[in-house]
Short mmCIF file of C-alpha atoms and ligand atoms in Angstrom, two decimals:
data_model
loop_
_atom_site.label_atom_id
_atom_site.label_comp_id
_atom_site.label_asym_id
_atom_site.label_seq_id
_atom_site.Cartn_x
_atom_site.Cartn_y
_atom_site.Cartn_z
CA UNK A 1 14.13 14.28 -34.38
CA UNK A 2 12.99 12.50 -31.37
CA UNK A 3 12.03 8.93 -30.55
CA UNK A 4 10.15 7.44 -27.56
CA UNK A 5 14.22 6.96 -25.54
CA UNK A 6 14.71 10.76 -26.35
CA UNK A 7 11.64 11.55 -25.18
CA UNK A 8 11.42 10.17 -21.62
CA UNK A 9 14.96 11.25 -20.62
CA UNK A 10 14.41 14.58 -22.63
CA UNK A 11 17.91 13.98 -24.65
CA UNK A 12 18.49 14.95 -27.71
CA UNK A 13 20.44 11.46 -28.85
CA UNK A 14 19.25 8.34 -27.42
CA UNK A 15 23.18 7.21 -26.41
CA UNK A 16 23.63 6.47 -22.64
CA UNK A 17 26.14 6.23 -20.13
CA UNK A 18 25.70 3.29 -18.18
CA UNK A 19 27.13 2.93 -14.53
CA UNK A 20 31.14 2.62 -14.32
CA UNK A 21 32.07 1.20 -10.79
CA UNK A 22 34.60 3.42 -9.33
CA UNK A 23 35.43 4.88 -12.94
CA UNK A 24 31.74 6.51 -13.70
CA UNK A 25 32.61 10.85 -12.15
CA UNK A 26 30.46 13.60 -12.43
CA UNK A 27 32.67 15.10 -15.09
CA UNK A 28 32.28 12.22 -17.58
CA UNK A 29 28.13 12.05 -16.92
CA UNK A 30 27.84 15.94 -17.44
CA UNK A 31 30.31 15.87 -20.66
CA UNK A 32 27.85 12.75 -22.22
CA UNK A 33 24.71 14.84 -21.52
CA UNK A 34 26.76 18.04 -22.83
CA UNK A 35 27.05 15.93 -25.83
CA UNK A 36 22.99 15.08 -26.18
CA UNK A 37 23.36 11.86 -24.38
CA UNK A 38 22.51 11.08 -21.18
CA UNK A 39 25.25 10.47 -18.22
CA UNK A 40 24.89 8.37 -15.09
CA UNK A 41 26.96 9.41 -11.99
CA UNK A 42 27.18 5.44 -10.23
CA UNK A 43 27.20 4.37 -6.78
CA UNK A 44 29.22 1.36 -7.07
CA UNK A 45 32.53 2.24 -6.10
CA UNK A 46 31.99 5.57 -3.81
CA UNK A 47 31.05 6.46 -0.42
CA UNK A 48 27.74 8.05 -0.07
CA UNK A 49 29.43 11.26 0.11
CA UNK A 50 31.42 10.80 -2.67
CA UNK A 51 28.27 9.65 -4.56
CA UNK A 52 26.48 13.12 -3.63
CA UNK A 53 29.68 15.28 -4.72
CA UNK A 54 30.24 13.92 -8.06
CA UNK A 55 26.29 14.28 -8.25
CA UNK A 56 26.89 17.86 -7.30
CA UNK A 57 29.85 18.18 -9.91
CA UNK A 58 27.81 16.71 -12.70
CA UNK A 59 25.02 19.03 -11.61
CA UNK A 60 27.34 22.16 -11.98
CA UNK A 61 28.84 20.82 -15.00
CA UNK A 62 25.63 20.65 -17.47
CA UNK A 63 22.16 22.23 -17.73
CA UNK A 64 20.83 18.55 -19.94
CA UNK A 65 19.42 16.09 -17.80
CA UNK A 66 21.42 13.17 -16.40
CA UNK A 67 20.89 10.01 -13.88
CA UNK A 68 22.37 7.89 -11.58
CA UNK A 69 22.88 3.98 -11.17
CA UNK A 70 22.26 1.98 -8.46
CA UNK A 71 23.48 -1.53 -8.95
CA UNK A 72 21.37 -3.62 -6.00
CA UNK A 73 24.65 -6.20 -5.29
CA UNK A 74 27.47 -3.97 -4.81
CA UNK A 75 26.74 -2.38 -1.17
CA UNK A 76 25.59 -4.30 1.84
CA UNK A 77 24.12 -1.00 3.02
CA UNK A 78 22.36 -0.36 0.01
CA UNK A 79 19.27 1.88 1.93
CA UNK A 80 21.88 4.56 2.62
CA UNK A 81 22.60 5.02 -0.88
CA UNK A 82 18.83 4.89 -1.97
CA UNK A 83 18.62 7.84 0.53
CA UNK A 84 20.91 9.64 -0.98
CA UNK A 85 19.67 9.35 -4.35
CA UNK A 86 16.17 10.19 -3.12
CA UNK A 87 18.30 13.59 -1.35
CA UNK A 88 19.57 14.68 -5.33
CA UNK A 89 16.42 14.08 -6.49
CA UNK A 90 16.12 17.77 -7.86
CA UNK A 91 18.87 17.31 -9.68
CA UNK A 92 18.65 14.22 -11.63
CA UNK A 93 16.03 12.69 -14.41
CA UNK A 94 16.82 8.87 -13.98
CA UNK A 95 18.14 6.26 -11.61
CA UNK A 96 19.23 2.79 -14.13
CA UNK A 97 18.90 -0.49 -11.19
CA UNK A 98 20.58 -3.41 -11.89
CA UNK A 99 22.10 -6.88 -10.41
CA UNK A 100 19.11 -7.26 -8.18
CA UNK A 101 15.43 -7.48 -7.26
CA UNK A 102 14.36 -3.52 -7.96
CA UNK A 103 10.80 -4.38 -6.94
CA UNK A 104 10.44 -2.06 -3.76
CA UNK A 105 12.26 0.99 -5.50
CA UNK A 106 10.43 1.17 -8.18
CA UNK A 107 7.59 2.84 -6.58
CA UNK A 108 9.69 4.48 -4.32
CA UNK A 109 11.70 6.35 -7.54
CA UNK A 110 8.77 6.97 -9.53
CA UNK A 111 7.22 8.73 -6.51
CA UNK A 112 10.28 10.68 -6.25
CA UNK A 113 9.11 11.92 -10.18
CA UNK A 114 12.38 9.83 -11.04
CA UNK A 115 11.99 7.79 -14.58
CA UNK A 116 13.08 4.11 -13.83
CA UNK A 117 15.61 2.40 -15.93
CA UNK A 118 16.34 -1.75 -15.21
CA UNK A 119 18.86 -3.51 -16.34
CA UNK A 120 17.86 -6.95 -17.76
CA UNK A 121 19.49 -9.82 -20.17
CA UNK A 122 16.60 -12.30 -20.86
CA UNK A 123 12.56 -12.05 -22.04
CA UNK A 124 11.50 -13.21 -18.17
CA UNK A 125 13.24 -10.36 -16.41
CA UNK A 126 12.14 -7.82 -19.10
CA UNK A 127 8.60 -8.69 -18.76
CA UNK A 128 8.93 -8.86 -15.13
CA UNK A 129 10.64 -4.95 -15.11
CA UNK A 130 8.11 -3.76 -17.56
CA UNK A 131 4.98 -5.53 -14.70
CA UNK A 132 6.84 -3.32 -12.22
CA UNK A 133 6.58 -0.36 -14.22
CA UNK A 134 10.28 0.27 -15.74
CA UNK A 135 9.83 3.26 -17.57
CA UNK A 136 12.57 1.75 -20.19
CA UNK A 137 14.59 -1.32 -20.03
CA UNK A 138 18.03 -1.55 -20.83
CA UNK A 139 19.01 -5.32 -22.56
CA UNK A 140 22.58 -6.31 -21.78
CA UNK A 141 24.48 -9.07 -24.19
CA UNK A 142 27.35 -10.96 -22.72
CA UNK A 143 29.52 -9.14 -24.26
CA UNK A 144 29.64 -6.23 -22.08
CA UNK A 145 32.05 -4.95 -19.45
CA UNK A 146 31.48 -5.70 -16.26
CA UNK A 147 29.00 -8.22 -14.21
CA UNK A 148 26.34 -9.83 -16.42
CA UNK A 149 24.14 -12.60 -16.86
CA UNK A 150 24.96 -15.93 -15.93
CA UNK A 151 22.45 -16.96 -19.15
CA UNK A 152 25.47 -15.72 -21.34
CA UNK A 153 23.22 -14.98 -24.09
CA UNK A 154 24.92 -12.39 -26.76
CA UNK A 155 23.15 -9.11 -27.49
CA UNK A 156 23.04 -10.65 -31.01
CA UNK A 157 20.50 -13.70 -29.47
CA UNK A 158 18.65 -11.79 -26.82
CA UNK A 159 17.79 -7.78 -28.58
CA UNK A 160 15.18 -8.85 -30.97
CA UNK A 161 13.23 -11.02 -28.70
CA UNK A 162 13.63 -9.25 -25.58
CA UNK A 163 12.38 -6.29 -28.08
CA UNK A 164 9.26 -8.12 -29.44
CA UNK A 165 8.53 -9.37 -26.16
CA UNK A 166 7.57 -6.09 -24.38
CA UNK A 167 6.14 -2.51 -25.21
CA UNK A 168 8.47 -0.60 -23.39
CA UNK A 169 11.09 1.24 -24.77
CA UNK A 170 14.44 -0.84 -25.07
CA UNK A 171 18.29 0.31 -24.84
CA UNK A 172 21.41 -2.38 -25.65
CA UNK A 173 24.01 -2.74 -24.27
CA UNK A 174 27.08 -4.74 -24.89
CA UNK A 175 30.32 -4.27 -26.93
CA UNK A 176 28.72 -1.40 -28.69
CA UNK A 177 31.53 1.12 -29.45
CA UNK A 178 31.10 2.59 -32.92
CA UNK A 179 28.14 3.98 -35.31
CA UNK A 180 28.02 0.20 -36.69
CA UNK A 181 27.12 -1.40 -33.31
CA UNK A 182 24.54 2.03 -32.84
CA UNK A 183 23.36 0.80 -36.32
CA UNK A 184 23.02 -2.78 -35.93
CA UNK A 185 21.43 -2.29 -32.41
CA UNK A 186 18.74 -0.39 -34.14
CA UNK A 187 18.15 -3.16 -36.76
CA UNK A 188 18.10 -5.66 -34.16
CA UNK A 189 14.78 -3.23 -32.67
CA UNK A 190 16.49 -1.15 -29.80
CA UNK A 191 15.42 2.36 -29.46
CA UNK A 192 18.73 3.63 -27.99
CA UNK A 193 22.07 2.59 -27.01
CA UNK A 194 23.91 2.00 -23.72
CA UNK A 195 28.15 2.15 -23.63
CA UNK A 196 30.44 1.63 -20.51
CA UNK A 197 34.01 0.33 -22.17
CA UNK A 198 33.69 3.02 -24.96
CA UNK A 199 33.25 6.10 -22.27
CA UNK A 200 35.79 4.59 -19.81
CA UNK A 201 38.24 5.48 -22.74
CA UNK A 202 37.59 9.62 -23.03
CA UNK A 203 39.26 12.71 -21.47
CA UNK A 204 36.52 13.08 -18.38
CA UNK A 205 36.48 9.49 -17.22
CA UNK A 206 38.50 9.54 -13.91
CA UNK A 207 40.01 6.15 -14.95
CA UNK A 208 43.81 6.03 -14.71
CA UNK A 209 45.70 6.81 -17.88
CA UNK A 210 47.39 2.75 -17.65
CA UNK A 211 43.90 1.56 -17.63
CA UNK A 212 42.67 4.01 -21.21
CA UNK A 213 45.89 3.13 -22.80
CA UNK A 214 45.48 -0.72 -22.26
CA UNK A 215 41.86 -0.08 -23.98
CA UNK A 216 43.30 1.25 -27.05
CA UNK A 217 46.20 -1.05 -27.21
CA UNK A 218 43.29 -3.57 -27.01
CA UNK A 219 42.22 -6.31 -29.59
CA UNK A 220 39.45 -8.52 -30.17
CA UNK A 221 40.31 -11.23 -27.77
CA UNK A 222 41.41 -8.86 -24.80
CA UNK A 223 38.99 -10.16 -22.59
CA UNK A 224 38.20 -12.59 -19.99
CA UNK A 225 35.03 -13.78 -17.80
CA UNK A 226 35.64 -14.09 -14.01
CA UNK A 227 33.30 -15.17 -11.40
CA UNK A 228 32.06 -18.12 -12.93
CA UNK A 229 33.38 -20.70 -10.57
CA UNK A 230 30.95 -19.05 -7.76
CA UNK A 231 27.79 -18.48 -10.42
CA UNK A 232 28.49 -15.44 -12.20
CA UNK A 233 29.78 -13.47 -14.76
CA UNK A 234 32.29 -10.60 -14.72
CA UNK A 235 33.88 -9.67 -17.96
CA UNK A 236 37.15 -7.58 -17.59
CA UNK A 237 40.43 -7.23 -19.51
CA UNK A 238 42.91 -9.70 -19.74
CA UNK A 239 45.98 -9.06 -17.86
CA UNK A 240 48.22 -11.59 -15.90
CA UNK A 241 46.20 -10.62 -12.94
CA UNK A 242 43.34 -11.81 -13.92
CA UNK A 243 44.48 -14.70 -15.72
CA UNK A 244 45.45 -15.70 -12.70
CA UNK A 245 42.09 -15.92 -11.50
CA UNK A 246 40.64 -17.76 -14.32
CA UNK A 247 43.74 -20.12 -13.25
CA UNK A 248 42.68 -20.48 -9.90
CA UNK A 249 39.20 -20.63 -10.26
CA UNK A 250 39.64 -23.83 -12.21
CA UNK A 251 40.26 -25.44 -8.56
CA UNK A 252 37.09 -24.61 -7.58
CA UNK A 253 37.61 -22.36 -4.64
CA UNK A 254 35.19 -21.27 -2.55
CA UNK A 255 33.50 -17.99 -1.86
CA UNK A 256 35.64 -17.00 0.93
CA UNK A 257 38.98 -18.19 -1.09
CA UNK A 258 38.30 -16.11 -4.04
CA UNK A 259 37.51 -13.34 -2.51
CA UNK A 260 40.77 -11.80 -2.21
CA UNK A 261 41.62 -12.06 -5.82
CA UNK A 262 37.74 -10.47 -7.10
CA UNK A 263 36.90 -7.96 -3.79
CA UNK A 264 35.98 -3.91 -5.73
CA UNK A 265 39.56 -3.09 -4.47
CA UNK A 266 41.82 -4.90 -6.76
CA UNK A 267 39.72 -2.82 -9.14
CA UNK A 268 40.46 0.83 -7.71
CA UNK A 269 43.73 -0.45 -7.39
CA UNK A 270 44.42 -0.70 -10.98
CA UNK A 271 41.77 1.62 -12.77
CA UNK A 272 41.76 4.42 -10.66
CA UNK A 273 45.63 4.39 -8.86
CA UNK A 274 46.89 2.42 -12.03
CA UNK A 275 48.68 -0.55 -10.39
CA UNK A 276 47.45 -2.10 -13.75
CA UNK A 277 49.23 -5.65 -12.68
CA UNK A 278 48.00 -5.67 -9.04
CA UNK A 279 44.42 -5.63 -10.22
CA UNK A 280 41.25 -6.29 -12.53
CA UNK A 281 39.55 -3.56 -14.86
CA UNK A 282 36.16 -3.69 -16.36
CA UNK A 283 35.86 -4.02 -20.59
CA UNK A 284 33.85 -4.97 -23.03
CA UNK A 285 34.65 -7.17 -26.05
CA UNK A 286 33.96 -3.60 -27.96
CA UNK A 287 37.40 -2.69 -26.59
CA UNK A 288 38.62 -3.55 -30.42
CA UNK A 289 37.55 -0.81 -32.02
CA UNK A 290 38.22 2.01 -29.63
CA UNK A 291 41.55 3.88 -31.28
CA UNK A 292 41.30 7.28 -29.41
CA UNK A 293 41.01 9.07 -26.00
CA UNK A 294 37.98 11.71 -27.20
CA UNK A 295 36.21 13.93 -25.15
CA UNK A 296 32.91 12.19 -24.03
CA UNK A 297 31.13 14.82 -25.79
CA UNK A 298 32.31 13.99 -29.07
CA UNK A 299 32.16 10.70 -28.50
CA UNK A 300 28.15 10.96 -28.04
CA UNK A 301 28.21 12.98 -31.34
CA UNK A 302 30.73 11.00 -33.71
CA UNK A 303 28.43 8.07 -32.49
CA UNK A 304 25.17 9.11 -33.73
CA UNK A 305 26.73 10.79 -37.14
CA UNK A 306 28.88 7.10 -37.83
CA UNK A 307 25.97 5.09 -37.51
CA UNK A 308 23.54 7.52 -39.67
CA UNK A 309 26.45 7.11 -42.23
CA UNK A 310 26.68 2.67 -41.44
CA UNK A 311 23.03 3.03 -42.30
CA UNK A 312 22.89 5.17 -45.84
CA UNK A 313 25.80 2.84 -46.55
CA UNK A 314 24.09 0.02 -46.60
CA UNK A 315 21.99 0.74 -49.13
CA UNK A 316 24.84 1.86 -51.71
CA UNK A 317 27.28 -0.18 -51.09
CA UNK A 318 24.98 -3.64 -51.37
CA UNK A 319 23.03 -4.14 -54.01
CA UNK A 320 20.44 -6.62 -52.11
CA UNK A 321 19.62 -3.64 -49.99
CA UNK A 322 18.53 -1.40 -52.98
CA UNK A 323 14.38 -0.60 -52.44
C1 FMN B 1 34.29 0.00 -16.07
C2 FMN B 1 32.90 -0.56 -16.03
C3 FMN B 1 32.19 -0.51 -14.84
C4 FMN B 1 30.85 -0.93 -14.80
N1 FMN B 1 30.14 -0.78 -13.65
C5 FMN B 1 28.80 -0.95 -13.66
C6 FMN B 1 28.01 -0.60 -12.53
O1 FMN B 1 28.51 -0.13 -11.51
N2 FMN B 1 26.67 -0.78 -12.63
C7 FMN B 1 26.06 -1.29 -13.75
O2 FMN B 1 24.84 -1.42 -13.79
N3 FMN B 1 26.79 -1.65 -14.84
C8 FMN B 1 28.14 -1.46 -14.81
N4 FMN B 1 28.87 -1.75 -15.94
C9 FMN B 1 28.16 -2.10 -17.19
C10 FMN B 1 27.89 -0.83 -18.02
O3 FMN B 1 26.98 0.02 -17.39
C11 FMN B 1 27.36 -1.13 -19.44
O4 FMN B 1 26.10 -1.72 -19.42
C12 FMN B 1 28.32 -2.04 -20.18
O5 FMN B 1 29.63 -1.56 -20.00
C13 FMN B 1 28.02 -2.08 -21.67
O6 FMN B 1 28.96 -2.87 -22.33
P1 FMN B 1 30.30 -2.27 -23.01
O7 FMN B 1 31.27 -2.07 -21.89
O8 FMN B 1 30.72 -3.35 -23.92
O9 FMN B 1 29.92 -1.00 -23.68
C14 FMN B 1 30.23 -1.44 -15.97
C15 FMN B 1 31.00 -1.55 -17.15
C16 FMN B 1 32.31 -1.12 -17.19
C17 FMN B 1 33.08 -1.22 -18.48
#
């Protein structure tokens, strides 16, 4: 069974990876594509070297088809790293841009024979990645880990009209960690599914074992949104680190102030070296309803058989749903 997603990245389940800063290794992309998704080795977070080793490890580790992602805001010397990614070519299907203009790479990718993935969270940007030729688009709700919109619309709000709007196909993304989000995305007119929080939280991710067990000790309200004093929106777990930026920004510091508190290294500090109270980790408000360290394999597989089950369920146990 194959739909247009599964297609165009020639994956057997249309369940993606998306780009982990610093936490996103070449073991965790091969082990989702292992599983019949599709993983993304990321730049944020890595030297270019790095970025072309775990490339290479990925590579080594699976014979399915994986990408990379390039998010446009997160390295001043971005052209080195579009280089690079040009330099695996051979080895990869995708490259997923987000948090910036992607209108000059787009041409340059698809040149490459590279399928183009953008990240987008309103109708405007999703017709304006579909004009540049996006080959899919991937529609991110507030909700997610990580930067995101500063429109703060939910994935609830923005799926089915970003969905209507263009022709392309479209992947969520945002606080989808079970086979009732996979389910629910569908309904809502996605054609595939995009997780970071829920693959941060397997055996392959090279996150620090602090940072997984502080996702599964997790609840509904474990997150918080940074960033927005200077215009954006970074959604991470709360911990008295980063309340103490929320604190703080509530003084209205500027750029150069806050700096300190929100620079990629009070990240690596406590996902990768897990100094969990000396710094800030990335989650989604999924983080709820993840309960166990799996294997990222599994994870891809339990996925699509949960939300196959969420869907025949919904017929018997409600009898409004009953043809
Ligand atoms: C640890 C972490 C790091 C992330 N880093 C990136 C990144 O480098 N590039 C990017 O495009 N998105 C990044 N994101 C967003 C994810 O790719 C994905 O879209 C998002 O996590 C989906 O929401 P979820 O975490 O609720 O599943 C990150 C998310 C997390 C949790």
């Amino acid at each position: 069974m194959q739909n247009r997603v599964c297609e165009l990245l020639n994956i057997r389940y249309p369940v993606i990876e998306g780009g982990l800063a610093y936490v996103g290794n070449g073991a965790l992309a091969a082990a989702v594509s292992n599983g019949g998704g599709f993983g993304q080795v990321g730049v944020a977070g890595r030297s270019v070297d790095n970025f072309k080793e775990e490339v290479h490890i990925a590579a080594e580790s699976t014979d399915k088809p994986f990408g990379v992602n390039l998010p446009l805001s997160e390295h001043s010397d971005i052209t080195r790293y579009v280089e690079a990614i040009l330099e695996v070519k051979d080895s990869i299907k995708a490259v997923s841009i987000s948090a910036g203009n992607p209108k000059p790479l787009v041409p340059l990718f698809k040149q490459a024979g590279l399928k183009v993935m953008i990240m987008t969270a309103s109708i405007k940007h999703s017709l304006k990645a579909q004009e540049l030729g996006a080959d899919l688009i991937v529609c991110e709700g507030f909700e997610a880990g990580g930067h995101n919109s500063p429109l703060e619309m939910t994935l609830f709000t923005i799926l089915p009209q970003v969905t209507r709007a263009v022709t392309v196909p479209v992947v969520a993304a945002g606080a989808i960690s079970n086979g009732q989000g996979v389910a629910a995305a569908f309904a809502l007119g996605a054609e595939g599914v995009q997780l970071g929080t829920r693959f941060v939280a397997t055996k392959e991710c090279q996150a620090h074992d602090n940072y997984k067990q502080m996702l599964l000790a997790a609840k509904d309200d474990a997150t918080v949104v940074l960033e927005r004093s200077m215009g954006r929106v970074l959604r991470v777990l709360k911990n008295p680190f980063a309340e103490k930026i929320v604190e703080f920004e509530k003084s209205n510091p500027t750029v150069e102030e806050l700096l300190p508190y929100i620079r990629g290294t009070n990240n690596r500090v406590a996902a990768i070296e897990g100094r969990v109270e000396e710094g800030w980790m990335n989650c989604g408000q999924g983080v709820g309803m993840i309960n166990s360290i799996e294997s990222a394999t599994d994870v891809v597989k339990n996925l699509m058989q949960e939300a196959q089950d969420v869907i025949a369920s919904l017929q018997r146990i409600n009898p409004l749903f009953q043809p």
